[in-house]
Amino acid sequence: MREVKAEQIKETIKDLFLKANFEIGSDVLEMLKERKEKEKSEIGQAVLSQIIENDIIASNEKIAMCQDTGYAVVFVELGQEVAIVDGDFNEAINQGVREAYDEGYLRKSVVEEPLFERKNTKDNTPAIVHLDIVPGDKIKIAVTPKGFGSENMSALKMLKPADGIQGVHDFVVETVEKAGPNPCPPIVVGVGIGGTVEKAALIAKKCLLRAVDVHNSDERYARLERAMLEDINKLGIGPAGLGGITTALSVNIEFAPTHIAGLPVVVNICCHAARHAEAII
Amino acid sequence: MGKIIKIKTPVTTETIRELKAGDNVLISGVIYTGRDAAHKRLVDLIEAKEELPVDFDGQFIYYVGPTPVKPGDASGAAGPTTSYRMDPYTVPLLEEGIKGMIGKGLRSNEVIEAMKKNGAVYFGAVGGAAALIAKSIKKVEVVAYADLGAEAIHRFYVEDFPVIVIIDSEGNNLYEIEPPKYRAI
Ligand code: SF4
């Protein structure tokens, strides 16, 4: 067994949340620049310039690119030959989040209970942790601070198998249309197809960890991603919803085996502040 | 693109009536912040006919929950939050004399009607441009509900704070005017 100290997990989580909140990925930045050149709306171009300038300031000055520094979502692929020693795994993750949000002057946006008092936990914990046990002796950690302007515009639909490709396509485009300006376009659209209710949601969220310039490795799904993106960018919503041909930067689909009677689809929307970071221990 | 207009708060109804959807506006002076929890408290006070912690007459309210201020900086990151969550609380605040709201995203018809009646505008700031917007905020103070943390009511002293008029006091709505021009589906 390879031993990894809980402390090291904590440090990694902390670094990743700081990095994700300050530095937009080069994939997103390059895509924003490319789309700005192509944008037909003058207002849309001005909005994209502001976003690009914003992201550069944030990364140079180490301040949050967006004030909604998100709910801390963590994906861990834990190699089965790793033993975590000298501490509690979950606590190490939460402590990493706590320190990142405190030391990075990030906003604490978590309430401990959703309905009655909605009291802020004041340290942005607990994190949401998705754990996978995999072969090997490494730990892969991917984090995404998820903003709720876009999370709130997400949707789930249990389609019929007969609804097929067109049904999925239409549901995705309609969800983006309904969201309009609210999720801070240009957006990244995560689409989870198949599985069960929670599996579809989980893989839709995973889509948001993928770079915006990478397509699904299955050519059929990659074609679907392109077709959806094309239709979404014909909606006219544009940057900040003020009109234009840049409503989304990318559509990322993940699929999973599903039941003979079902076709679950989850659309998880992320804003242009498509923050994610990963590391391997 | 629309004109660039500079205004200073507090404003009069006449100033507001001159602003048109699509105008780029640079705001200087004071703006107040407030989001979900603060709105709820304000409206509870209005309903109980009690005094508000701030005189909103002629003022603007910015829907934002900023990040904490880093030592040496004037402000934390402070971009707009989605406005529709404040819709259920907005009409009574417009009746209190608020002349402008700054946020992002759609508003309800009820809010738009109350804006027309009271002479108010809805400005959009670019969502997710929080670090850039922070540059125009020169000083930040908490004026009420400190217990709410990021959701407390803050007073921002701003210089040339960049916004665009989304819905003007006649109800013209940039979200309805611009996107159809680029729609091709
Ligand atoms: S949707 Fe994204 S960019 Fe917009 S305010 Fe929320 S976190 Fe920021």
GROMACS .gro file of C-alpha atoms and ligand atoms in nm:
model
  474
    1MET     CA    1   0.000   0.000   0.000
    2ARG     CA    2   0.118   0.350  -0.079
    3GLU     CA    3   0.053   0.584   0.209
    4VAL     CA    4  -0.073   0.936   0.158
    5LYS     CA    5  -0.112   1.176   0.448
    6ALA     CA    6  -0.449   1.345   0.495
    7GLU     CA    7  -0.254   1.671   0.522
    8GLN     CA    8  -0.142   1.635   0.160
    9ILE     CA    9  -0.501   1.595   0.044
   10LYS     CA   10  -0.596   1.906   0.238
   11GLU     CA   11  -0.315   2.109   0.079
   12THR     CA   12  -0.404   1.987  -0.269
   13ILE     CA   13  -0.772   2.076  -0.225
   14LYS     CA   14  -0.681   2.419  -0.096
   15ASP     CA   15  -0.445   2.492  -0.387
   16LEU     CA   16  -0.699   2.370  -0.642
   17PHE     CA   17  -0.982   2.590  -0.512
   18LEU     CA   18  -0.759   2.895  -0.503
   19LYS     CA   19  -0.634   2.829  -0.853
   20ALA     CA   20  -0.981   2.758  -0.992
   21ASN     CA   21  -1.125   3.080  -0.850
   22PHE     CA   22  -0.842   3.307  -0.964
   23GLU     CA   23  -0.731   3.164  -1.296
   24ILE     CA   24  -0.965   3.082  -1.578
   25GLY     CA   25  -0.841   2.791  -1.788
   26SER     CA   26  -0.655   2.879  -2.106
   27ASP     CA   27  -0.912   2.675  -2.299
   28VAL     CA   28  -1.191   2.911  -2.188
   29LEU     CA   29  -0.984   3.227  -2.237
   30GLU     CA   30  -0.879   3.130  -2.590
   31MET     CA   31  -1.236   3.038  -2.679
   32LEU     CA   32  -1.365   3.372  -2.547
   33LYS     CA   33  -1.111   3.554  -2.764
   34GLU     CA   34  -1.197   3.349  -3.069
   35ARG     CA   35  -1.569   3.406  -3.021
   36LYS     CA   36  -1.518   3.777  -2.969
   37GLU     CA   37  -1.364   3.803  -3.316
   38LYS     CA   38  -1.662   3.621  -3.465
   39GLU     CA   39  -1.934   3.796  -3.264
   40LYS     CA   40  -2.167   4.008  -3.482
   41SER     CA   41  -2.328   4.212  -3.206
   42GLU     CA   42  -2.136   4.522  -3.099
   43ILE     CA   43  -2.279   4.500  -2.749
   44GLY     CA   44  -2.191   4.131  -2.747
   45GLN     CA   45  -1.831   4.211  -2.842
   46ALA     CA   46  -1.811   4.474  -2.570
   47VAL     CA   47  -1.938   4.223  -2.313
   48LEU     CA   48  -1.684   3.961  -2.425
   49SER     CA   49  -1.405   4.220  -2.397
   50GLN     CA   50  -1.514   4.297  -2.041
   51ILE     CA   51  -1.514   3.929  -1.953
   52ILE     CA   52  -1.167   3.874  -2.102
   53GLU     CA   53  -1.031   4.181  -1.923
   54ASN     CA   54  -1.193   4.062  -1.601
   55ASP     CA   55  -1.035   3.720  -1.623
   56ILE     CA   56  -0.692   3.869  -1.683
   57ILE     CA   57  -0.725   4.104  -1.383
   58ALA     CA   58  -0.840   3.816  -1.161
   59SER     CA   59  -0.549   3.597  -1.249
   60ASN     CA   60  -0.287   3.875  -1.226
   61GLU     CA   61  -0.412   4.014  -0.897
   62LYS     CA   62  -0.520   3.684  -0.744
   63ILE     CA   63  -0.873   3.790  -0.678
   64ALA     CA   64  -1.189   3.595  -0.753
   65MET     CA   65  -1.299   3.624  -1.116
   66CYS     CA   66  -1.657   3.613  -0.994
   67GLN     CA   67  -1.796   3.705  -0.652
   68ASP     CA   68  -1.998   3.385  -0.652
   69THR     CA   69  -1.706   3.163  -0.567
   70GLY     CA   70  -1.942   2.871  -0.573
   71TYR     CA   71  -2.039   2.556  -0.395
   72ALA     CA   72  -1.725   2.343  -0.359
   73VAL     CA   73  -1.769   2.027  -0.566
   74VAL     CA   74  -1.490   1.770  -0.554
   75PHE     CA   75  -1.438   1.459  -0.765
   76VAL     CA   76  -1.190   1.209  -0.627
   77GLU     CA   77  -1.060   0.901  -0.805
   78LEU     CA   78  -0.894   0.705  -0.530
   79GLY     CA   79  -0.651   0.434  -0.632
   80GLN     CA   80  -0.729   0.118  -0.438
   81GLU     CA   81  -0.364   0.073  -0.347
   82VAL     CA   82  -0.358   0.399  -0.153
   83ALA     CA   83  -0.402   0.414   0.222
   84ILE     CA   84  -0.491   0.753   0.367
   85VAL     CA   85  -0.308   0.800   0.695
   86ASP     CA   86  -0.279   1.054   0.977
   87GLY     CA   87  -0.627   1.195   0.949
   88ASP     CA   88  -0.978   1.176   0.822
   89PHE     CA   89  -1.028   1.188   0.445
   90ASN     CA   90  -1.352   1.389   0.444
   91GLU     CA   91  -1.226   1.627   0.707
   92ALA     CA   92  -0.909   1.684   0.504
   93ILE     CA   93  -1.122   1.789   0.206
   94ASN     CA   94  -1.338   2.020   0.414
   95GLN     CA   95  -1.037   2.172   0.583
   96GLY     CA   96  -0.883   2.238   0.240
   97VAL     CA   97  -1.201   2.417   0.133
   98ARG     CA   98  -1.214   2.613   0.460
   99GLU     CA   99  -0.857   2.736   0.425
  100ALA     CA  100  -0.891   2.823   0.057
  101TYR     CA  101  -1.208   3.025   0.112
  102ASP     CA  102  -1.064   3.199   0.415
  103GLU     CA  103  -0.713   3.275   0.292
  104GLY     CA  104  -0.823   3.352  -0.065
  105TYR     CA  105  -1.092   3.602   0.047
  106LEU     CA  106  -1.350   3.394  -0.133
  107ARG     CA  107  -1.720   3.424  -0.058
  108LYS     CA  108  -1.885   3.173   0.172
  109SER     CA  109  -2.208   3.074   0.008
  110VAL     CA  110  -2.327   2.758   0.182
  111VAL     CA  111  -2.631   2.740   0.413
  112GLU     CA  112  -2.651   2.449   0.652
  113GLU     CA  113  -3.017   2.368   0.592
  114PRO     CA  114  -3.221   2.465   0.286
  115LEU     CA  115  -3.570   2.548   0.409
  116PHE     CA  116  -3.621   2.694   0.754
  117GLU     CA  117  -3.331   2.910   0.869
  118ARG     CA  118  -3.084   2.893   0.582
  119LYS     CA  119  -2.797   2.975   0.817
  120ASN     CA  120  -2.463   3.031   0.651
  121THR     CA  121  -2.197   2.782   0.761
  122LYS     CA  122  -1.947   3.071   0.726
  123ASP     CA  123  -1.663   2.862   0.585
  124ASN     CA  124  -1.816   2.731   0.260
  125THR     CA  125  -1.823   2.374   0.389
  126PRO     CA  126  -1.932   2.102   0.365
  127ALA     CA  127  -1.794   2.024   0.020
  128ILE     CA  128  -1.984   1.788  -0.206
  129VAL     CA  129  -1.754   1.492  -0.262
  130HIS     CA  130  -1.794   1.231  -0.536
  131LEU     CA  131  -1.568   0.936  -0.473
  132ASP     CA  132  -1.468   0.665  -0.717
  133ILE     CA  133  -1.241   0.376  -0.626
  134VAL     CA  134  -1.014   0.295  -0.920
  135PRO     CA  135  -0.714   0.065  -0.983
  136GLY     CA  136  -0.366   0.196  -0.908
  137ASP     CA  137  -0.180   0.387  -0.638
  138LYS     CA  138  -0.261   0.746  -0.727
  139ILE     CA  139  -0.529   0.991  -0.620
  140LYS     CA  140  -0.679   1.212  -0.887
  141ILE     CA  141  -0.864   1.516  -0.756
  142ALA     CA  142  -1.074   1.749  -0.972
  143VAL     CA  143  -1.258   2.045  -0.823
  144THR     CA  144  -1.517   2.286  -0.951
  145PRO     CA  145  -1.648   2.583  -0.753
  146LYS     CA  146  -2.001   2.589  -0.891
  147GLY     CA  147  -2.185   2.920  -0.923
  148PHE     CA  148  -2.559   2.910  -0.869
  149GLY     CA  149  -2.674   3.166  -1.125
  150SER     CA  150  -2.611   2.895  -1.379
  151GLU     CA  151  -2.681   2.596  -1.152
  152ASN     CA  152  -3.035   2.730  -1.100
  153MET     CA  153  -3.099   2.719  -1.475
  154SER     CA  154  -3.022   2.347  -1.499
  155ALA     CA  155  -3.294   2.090  -1.571
  156LEU     CA  156  -3.379   1.721  -1.569
  157LYS     CA  157  -3.618   1.532  -1.793
  158MET     CA  158  -3.704   1.166  -1.810
  159LEU     CA  159  -3.755   1.126  -2.185
  160LYS     CA  160  -3.907   0.822  -2.354
  161PRO     CA  161  -3.668   0.607  -2.556
  162ALA     CA  162  -3.887   0.696  -2.856
  163ASP     CA  163  -3.802   1.065  -2.811
  164GLY     CA  164  -3.456   0.969  -2.932
  165ILE     CA  165  -3.180   1.199  -3.054
  166GLN     CA  166  -3.420   1.474  -3.157
  167GLY     CA  167  -3.590   1.467  -2.818
  168VAL     CA  168  -3.260   1.511  -2.637
  169HIS     CA  169  -3.147   1.782  -2.876
  170ASP     CA  170  -3.469   1.980  -2.835
  171PHE     CA  171  -3.469   1.951  -2.456
  172VAL     CA  172  -3.114   2.084  -2.435
  173VAL     CA  173  -3.180   2.378  -2.667
  174GLU     CA  174  -3.509   2.462  -2.491
  175THR     CA  175  -3.339   2.458  -2.150
  176VAL     CA  176  -3.080   2.708  -2.272
  177GLU     CA  177  -3.348   2.922  -2.433
  178LYS     CA  178  -3.551   2.934  -2.112
  179ALA     CA  179  -3.242   3.031  -1.912
  180GLY     CA  180  -3.193   3.337  -2.135
  181PRO     CA  181  -2.959   3.592  -1.977
  182ASN     CA  182  -2.974   3.447  -1.624
  183PRO     CA  183  -2.679   3.201  -1.626
  184CYS     CA  184  -2.423   3.461  -1.749
  185PRO     CA  185  -2.379   3.358  -2.110
  186PRO     CA  186  -2.166   3.260  -2.291
  187ILE     CA  187  -2.224   2.934  -2.108
  188VAL     CA  188  -2.083   2.584  -2.106
  189VAL     CA  189  -2.355   2.322  -2.133
  190GLY     CA  190  -2.306   1.987  -1.962
  191VAL     CA  191  -2.541   1.714  -2.080
  192GLY     CA  192  -2.570   1.379  -1.903
  193ILE     CA  193  -2.762   1.118  -2.099
  194GLY     CA  194  -2.863   0.777  -1.964
  195GLY     CA  195  -2.815   0.603  -1.629
  196THR     CA  196  -3.070   0.681  -1.359
  197VAL     CA  197  -3.184   1.015  -1.222
  198GLU     CA  198  -2.875   1.069  -1.007
  199LYS     CA  199  -2.631   0.916  -1.253
  200ALA     CA  200  -2.745   1.147  -1.533
  201ALA     CA  201  -2.698   1.446  -1.300
  202LEU     CA  202  -2.356   1.327  -1.191
  203ILE     CA  203  -2.221   1.280  -1.542
  204ALA     CA  204  -2.372   1.613  -1.648
  205LYS     CA  205  -2.169   1.777  -1.372
  206LYS     CA  206  -1.859   1.583  -1.482
  207CYS     CA  207  -1.901   1.732  -1.829
  208LEU     CA  208  -1.819   2.070  -1.675
  209LEU     CA  209  -1.470   1.947  -1.589
  210ARG     CA  210  -1.389   1.889  -1.953
  211ALA     CA  211  -1.202   2.155  -2.154
  212VAL     CA  212  -1.426   2.359  -2.386
  213ASP     CA  213  -1.222   2.268  -2.693
  214VAL     CA  214  -1.245   1.891  -2.644
  215HIS     CA  215  -1.529   1.680  -2.783
  216ASN     CA  216  -1.666   1.343  -2.674
  217SER     CA  217  -1.439   1.065  -2.797
  218ASP     CA  218  -1.739   0.883  -2.947
  219GLU     CA  219  -1.782   1.049  -3.287
  220ARG     CA  220  -2.165   1.013  -3.276
  221TYR     CA  221  -2.185   1.209  -2.952
  222ALA     CA  222  -1.925   1.458  -3.074
  223ARG     CA  223  -2.147   1.529  -3.376
  224LEU     CA  224  -2.443   1.578  -3.145
  225GLU     CA  225  -2.238   1.823  -2.935
  226ARG     CA  226  -2.159   2.026  -3.245
  227ALA     CA  227  -2.518   2.022  -3.368
  228MET     CA  228  -2.652   2.137  -3.031
  229LEU     CA  229  -2.392   2.412  -3.005
  230GLU     CA  230  -2.483   2.537  -3.349
  231ASP     CA  231  -2.853   2.558  -3.266
  232ILE     CA  232  -2.789   2.717  -2.925
  233ASN     CA  233  -2.582   2.987  -3.090
  234LYS     CA  234  -2.869   3.055  -3.328
  235LEU     CA  235  -3.098   3.146  -3.037
  236GLY     CA  236  -2.970   3.503  -3.042
  237ILE     CA  237  -2.932   3.529  -2.662
  238GLY     CA  238  -2.566   3.632  -2.691
  239PRO     CA  239  -2.309   3.747  -2.432
  240ALA     CA  240  -2.483   3.857  -2.109
  241GLY     CA  241  -2.811   3.791  -2.290
  242LEU     CA  242  -2.783   4.121  -2.473
  243GLY     CA  243  -2.798   3.967  -2.818
  244GLY     CA  244  -2.546   3.796  -3.041
  245ILE     CA  245  -2.423   3.470  -3.182
  246THR     CA  246  -2.220   3.364  -2.878
  247THR     CA  247  -2.463   3.206  -2.633
  248ALA     CA  248  -2.253   2.899  -2.552
  249LEU     CA  249  -1.882   2.823  -2.574
  250SER     CA  250  -1.932   2.450  -2.585
  251VAL     CA  251  -2.170   2.161  -2.530
  252ASN     CA  252  -2.015   1.864  -2.349
  253ILE     CA  253  -2.203   1.535  -2.342
  254GLU     CA  254  -2.133   1.230  -2.129
  255PHE     CA  255  -2.342   0.916  -2.159
  256ALA     CA  256  -2.400   0.606  -1.944
  257PRO     CA  257  -2.579   0.273  -1.980
  258THR     CA  258  -2.946   0.306  -1.900
  259HIS     CA  259  -3.263   0.099  -1.851
  260ILE     CA  260  -3.460  -0.046  -2.146
  261ALA     CA  261  -3.755   0.173  -2.051
  262GLY     CA  262  -3.573   0.503  -2.003
  263LEU     CA  263  -3.385   0.799  -2.146
  264PRO     CA  264  -3.288   1.031  -1.858
  265VAL     CA  265  -3.133   1.363  -1.955
  266VAL     CA  266  -2.982   1.627  -1.727
  267VAL     CA  267  -2.868   1.964  -1.853
  268ASN     CA  268  -2.621   2.123  -1.611
  269ILE     CA  269  -2.541   2.477  -1.712
  270CYS     CA  270  -2.218   2.654  -1.625
  271CYS     CA  271  -2.145   3.021  -1.686
  272HIS     CA  272  -1.844   3.160  -1.871
  273ALA     CA  273  -1.668   3.146  -1.534
  274ALA     CA  274  -1.621   2.777  -1.610
  275ARG     CA  275  -1.385   2.709  -1.324
  276HIS     CA  276  -1.218   2.377  -1.270
  277ALA     CA  277  -0.877   2.252  -1.169
  278GLU     CA  278  -0.724   1.911  -1.110
  279ALA     CA  279  -0.419   1.743  -0.967
  280ILE     CA  280  -0.277   1.396  -0.919
  281ILE     CA  281  -0.120   1.286  -0.592
  282MET     CA  282  -2.437   5.097  -2.930
  283GLY     CA  283  -2.619   5.347  -2.710
  284LYS     CA  284  -2.475   5.672  -2.579
  285ILE     CA  285  -2.244   5.697  -2.280
  286ILE     CA  286  -2.404   5.895  -1.999
  287LYS     CA  287  -2.253   5.984  -1.663
  288ILE     CA  288  -2.482   6.013  -1.363
  289LYS     CA  289  -2.439   6.081  -0.996
  290THR     CA  290  -2.652   5.939  -0.716
  291PRO     CA  291  -2.895   6.021  -0.563
  292VAL     CA  292  -3.096   6.089  -0.877
  293THR     CA  293  -3.423   6.260  -0.959
  294THR     CA  294  -3.712   6.107  -1.152
  295GLU     CA  295  -3.630   6.347  -1.439
  296THR     CA  296  -3.279   6.203  -1.478
  297ILE     CA  297  -3.424   5.855  -1.478
  298ARG     CA  298  -3.689   5.935  -1.738
  299GLU     CA  299  -3.415   6.046  -1.979
  300LEU     CA  300  -3.234   5.712  -1.974
  301LYS     CA  301  -3.319   5.477  -2.260
  302ALA     CA  302  -3.271   5.103  -2.300
  303GLY     CA  303  -2.927   5.046  -2.450
  304ASP     CA  304  -2.761   5.356  -2.302
  305ASN     CA  305  -2.423   5.291  -2.144
  306VAL     CA  306  -2.416   5.458  -1.805
  307LEU     CA  307  -2.126   5.533  -1.573
  308ILE     CA  308  -2.249   5.576  -1.217
  309SER     CA  309  -2.065   5.778  -0.952
  310GLY     CA  310  -2.160   5.840  -0.591
  311VAL     CA  311  -2.315   5.592  -0.355
  312ILE     CA  312  -2.493   5.267  -0.434
  313TYR     CA  313  -2.642   5.027  -0.183
  314THR     CA  314  -2.619   4.651  -0.204
  315GLY     CA  315  -2.886   4.402  -0.117
  316ARG     CA  316  -2.976   4.050  -0.215
  317ASP     CA  317  -3.218   3.777  -0.108
  318ALA     CA  318  -3.195   3.786   0.272
  319ALA     CA  319  -3.163   4.166   0.303
  320HIS     CA  320  -3.460   4.216   0.070
  321LYS     CA  321  -3.672   3.992   0.284
  322ARG     CA  322  -3.586   4.190   0.597
  323LEU     CA  323  -3.651   4.525   0.427
  324VAL     CA  324  -3.991   4.417   0.302
  325ASP     CA  325  -4.082   4.277   0.645
  326LEU     CA  326  -4.005   4.622   0.790
  327ILE     CA  327  -4.213   4.797   0.524
  328GLU     CA  328  -4.504   4.567   0.593
  329ALA     CA  329  -4.474   4.631   0.966
  330LYS     CA  330  -4.459   5.006   0.886
  331GLU     CA  331  -4.124   5.036   1.059
  332GLU     CA  332  -3.833   5.257   0.961
  333LEU     CA  333  -3.580   5.123   0.711
  334PRO     CA  334  -3.209   5.122   0.803
  335VAL     CA  335  -3.128   5.326   0.491
  336ASP     CA  336  -3.304   5.616   0.318
  337PHE     CA  337  -3.351   5.476  -0.031
  338ASP     CA  338  -3.509   5.786  -0.183
  339GLY     CA  339  -3.344   5.851  -0.520
  340GLN     CA  340  -3.092   5.574  -0.462
  341PHE     CA  341  -2.982   5.265  -0.653
  342ILE     CA  342  -2.970   4.912  -0.518
  343TYR     CA  343  -2.714   4.665  -0.651
  344TYR     CA  344  -2.789   4.294  -0.630
  345VAL     CA  345  -2.455   4.162  -0.517
  346GLY     CA  346  -2.293   3.957  -0.246
  347PRO     CA  347  -1.928   4.061  -0.272
  348THR     CA  348  -1.629   3.855  -0.169
  349PRO     CA  349  -1.446   3.972   0.147
  350VAL     CA  350  -1.211   4.265   0.093
  351LYS     CA  351  -0.846   4.166   0.068
  352PRO     CA  352  -0.614   4.381   0.283
  353GLY     CA  353  -0.493   4.674   0.074
  354ASP     CA  354  -0.784   4.657  -0.170
  355ALA     CA  355  -1.082   4.894  -0.171
  356SER     CA  356  -1.334   4.623  -0.256
  357GLY     CA  357  -1.378   4.253  -0.303
  358ALA     CA  358  -1.494   4.101  -0.630
  359ALA     CA  359  -1.845   4.234  -0.683
  360GLY     CA  360  -2.042   4.133  -0.989
  361PRO     CA  361  -2.421   4.118  -1.014
  362THR     CA  362  -2.637   3.828  -0.902
  363THR     CA  363  -2.947   3.709  -1.087
  364SER     CA  364  -3.226   3.960  -1.033
  365TYR     CA  365  -3.545   3.755  -1.062
  366ARG     CA  366  -3.499   3.624  -0.708
  367MET     CA  367  -3.556   3.980  -0.585
  368ASP     CA  368  -3.875   4.026  -0.792
  369PRO     CA  369  -4.114   3.927  -0.510
  370TYR     CA  370  -3.967   4.205  -0.292
  371THR     CA  371  -3.909   4.478  -0.548
  372VAL     CA  372  -4.243   4.656  -0.581
  373PRO     CA  373  -4.253   4.784  -0.221
  374LEU     CA  374  -3.895   4.908  -0.253
  375LEU     CA  375  -3.982   5.100  -0.568
  376GLU     CA  376  -4.266   5.258  -0.371
  377GLU     CA  377  -4.002   5.361  -0.113
  378GLY     CA  378  -3.830   5.568  -0.380
  379ILE     CA  379  -3.558   5.342  -0.519
  380LYS     CA  380  -3.481   5.476  -0.864
  381GLY     CA  381  -3.255   5.210  -1.004
  382MET     CA  382  -3.170   4.845  -0.966
  383ILE     CA  383  -2.850   4.686  -1.089
  384GLY     CA  384  -2.837   4.316  -1.159
  385LYS     CA  385  -2.843   4.061  -1.434
  386GLY     CA  386  -3.118   3.864  -1.602
  387LEU     CA  387  -3.492   3.886  -1.649
  388ARG     CA  388  -3.751   4.075  -1.442
  389SER     CA  389  -4.119   4.002  -1.388
  390ASN     CA  390  -4.397   4.204  -1.551
  391GLU     CA  391  -4.507   4.320  -1.210
  392VAL     CA  392  -4.166   4.476  -1.148
  393ILE     CA  393  -4.161   4.639  -1.491
  394GLU     CA  394  -4.506   4.790  -1.437
  395ALA     CA  395  -4.397   4.930  -1.099
  396MET     CA  396  -4.085   5.075  -1.263
  397LYS     CA  397  -4.299   5.256  -1.520
  398LYS     CA  398  -4.532   5.386  -1.251
  399ASN     CA  399  -4.262   5.506  -1.015
  400GLY     CA  400  -4.004   5.614  -1.271
  401ALA     CA  401  -3.720   5.370  -1.220
  402VAL     CA  402  -3.471   5.187  -1.439
  403TYR     CA  403  -3.314   4.844  -1.437
  404PHE     CA  404  -2.945   4.843  -1.517
  405GLY     CA  405  -2.741   4.541  -1.617
  406ALA     CA  406  -2.384   4.488  -1.509
  407VAL     CA  407  -2.192   4.208  -1.679
  408GLY     CA  408  -2.237   3.890  -1.478
  409GLY     CA  409  -1.905   3.731  -1.394
  410ALA     CA  410  -1.705   4.050  -1.454
  411ALA     CA  411  -1.662   4.088  -1.078
  412ALA     CA  412  -1.289   4.164  -1.066
  413LEU     CA  413  -1.323   4.430  -1.336
  414ILE     CA  414  -1.629   4.590  -1.177
  415ALA     CA  415  -1.446   4.604  -0.842
  416LYS     CA  416  -1.203   4.854  -0.996
  417SER     CA  417  -1.475   5.120  -0.996
  418ILE     CA  418  -1.562   5.065  -0.629
  419LYS     CA  419  -1.353   5.300  -0.417
  420LYS     CA  420  -1.480   5.226  -0.068
  421VAL     CA  421  -1.707   4.970   0.097
  422GLU     CA  422  -1.897   5.000   0.426
  423VAL     CA  423  -2.151   4.772   0.589
  424VAL     CA  424  -2.457   4.978   0.682
  425ALA     CA  425  -2.708   4.716   0.799
  426TYR     CA  426  -2.754   4.347   0.875
  427ALA     CA  427  -2.386   4.273   0.933
  428ASP     CA  428  -2.489   3.929   1.057
  429LEU     CA  429  -2.572   3.836   0.698
  430GLY     CA  430  -2.207   3.849   0.593
  431ALA     CA  431  -2.186   3.883   0.213
  432GLU     CA  432  -2.561   3.940   0.211
  433ALA     CA  433  -2.545   4.245   0.444
  434ILE     CA  434  -2.643   4.585   0.305
  435HIS     CA  435  -2.322   4.757   0.200
  436ARG     CA  436  -2.267   5.112   0.091
  437PHE     CA  437  -2.038   5.126  -0.212
  438TYR     CA  438  -1.869   5.451  -0.308
  439VAL     CA  439  -1.826   5.419  -0.683
  440GLU     CA  440  -1.665   5.610  -0.965
  441ASP     CA  441  -1.772   5.545  -1.322
  442PHE     CA  442  -1.932   5.215  -1.234
  443PRO     CA  443  -2.016   5.061  -1.575
  444VAL     CA  444  -2.373   4.951  -1.649
  445ILE     CA  445  -2.612   4.940  -1.941
  446VAL     CA  446  -2.980   5.035  -1.926
  447ILE     CA  447  -3.167   4.708  -1.978
  448ILE     CA  448  -3.520   4.822  -1.899
  449ASP     CA  449  -3.599   5.193  -1.905
  450SER     CA  450  -3.879   5.375  -1.725
  451GLU     CA  451  -4.110   5.329  -2.025
  452GLY     CA  452  -4.064   4.954  -2.011
  453ASN     CA  453  -3.841   4.921  -2.320
  454ASN     CA  454  -3.642   4.605  -2.261
  455LEU     CA  455  -3.303   4.538  -2.418
  456TYR     CA  456  -3.347   4.162  -2.361
  457GLU     CA  457  -3.646   4.182  -2.593
  458ILE     CA  458  -3.495   4.425  -2.843
  459GLU     CA  459  -3.147   4.283  -2.910
  460PRO     CA  460  -3.158   3.899  -2.911
  461PRO     CA  461  -3.426   3.869  -3.184
  462LYS     CA  462  -3.189   4.053  -3.422
  463TYR     CA  463  -2.948   3.759  -3.401
  464ARG     CA  464  -3.200   3.479  -3.385
  465ALA     CA  465  -3.164   3.236  -3.674
  466ILE     CA  466  -3.354   2.928  -3.562
  467SF4     S1  467  -2.352   3.247  -1.303
  467SF4    FE1  468  -2.130   3.226  -1.295
  467SF4     S2  469  -2.044   3.416  -1.376
  467SF4    FE2  470  -2.261   3.449  -1.327
  467SF4     S3  471  -2.258   3.533  -1.121
  467SF4    FE3  472  -2.288   3.313  -1.099
  467SF4     S4  473  -2.081   3.227  -1.079
  467SF4    FE4  474  -2.059   3.434  -1.155
   0.00000   0.00000   0.00000
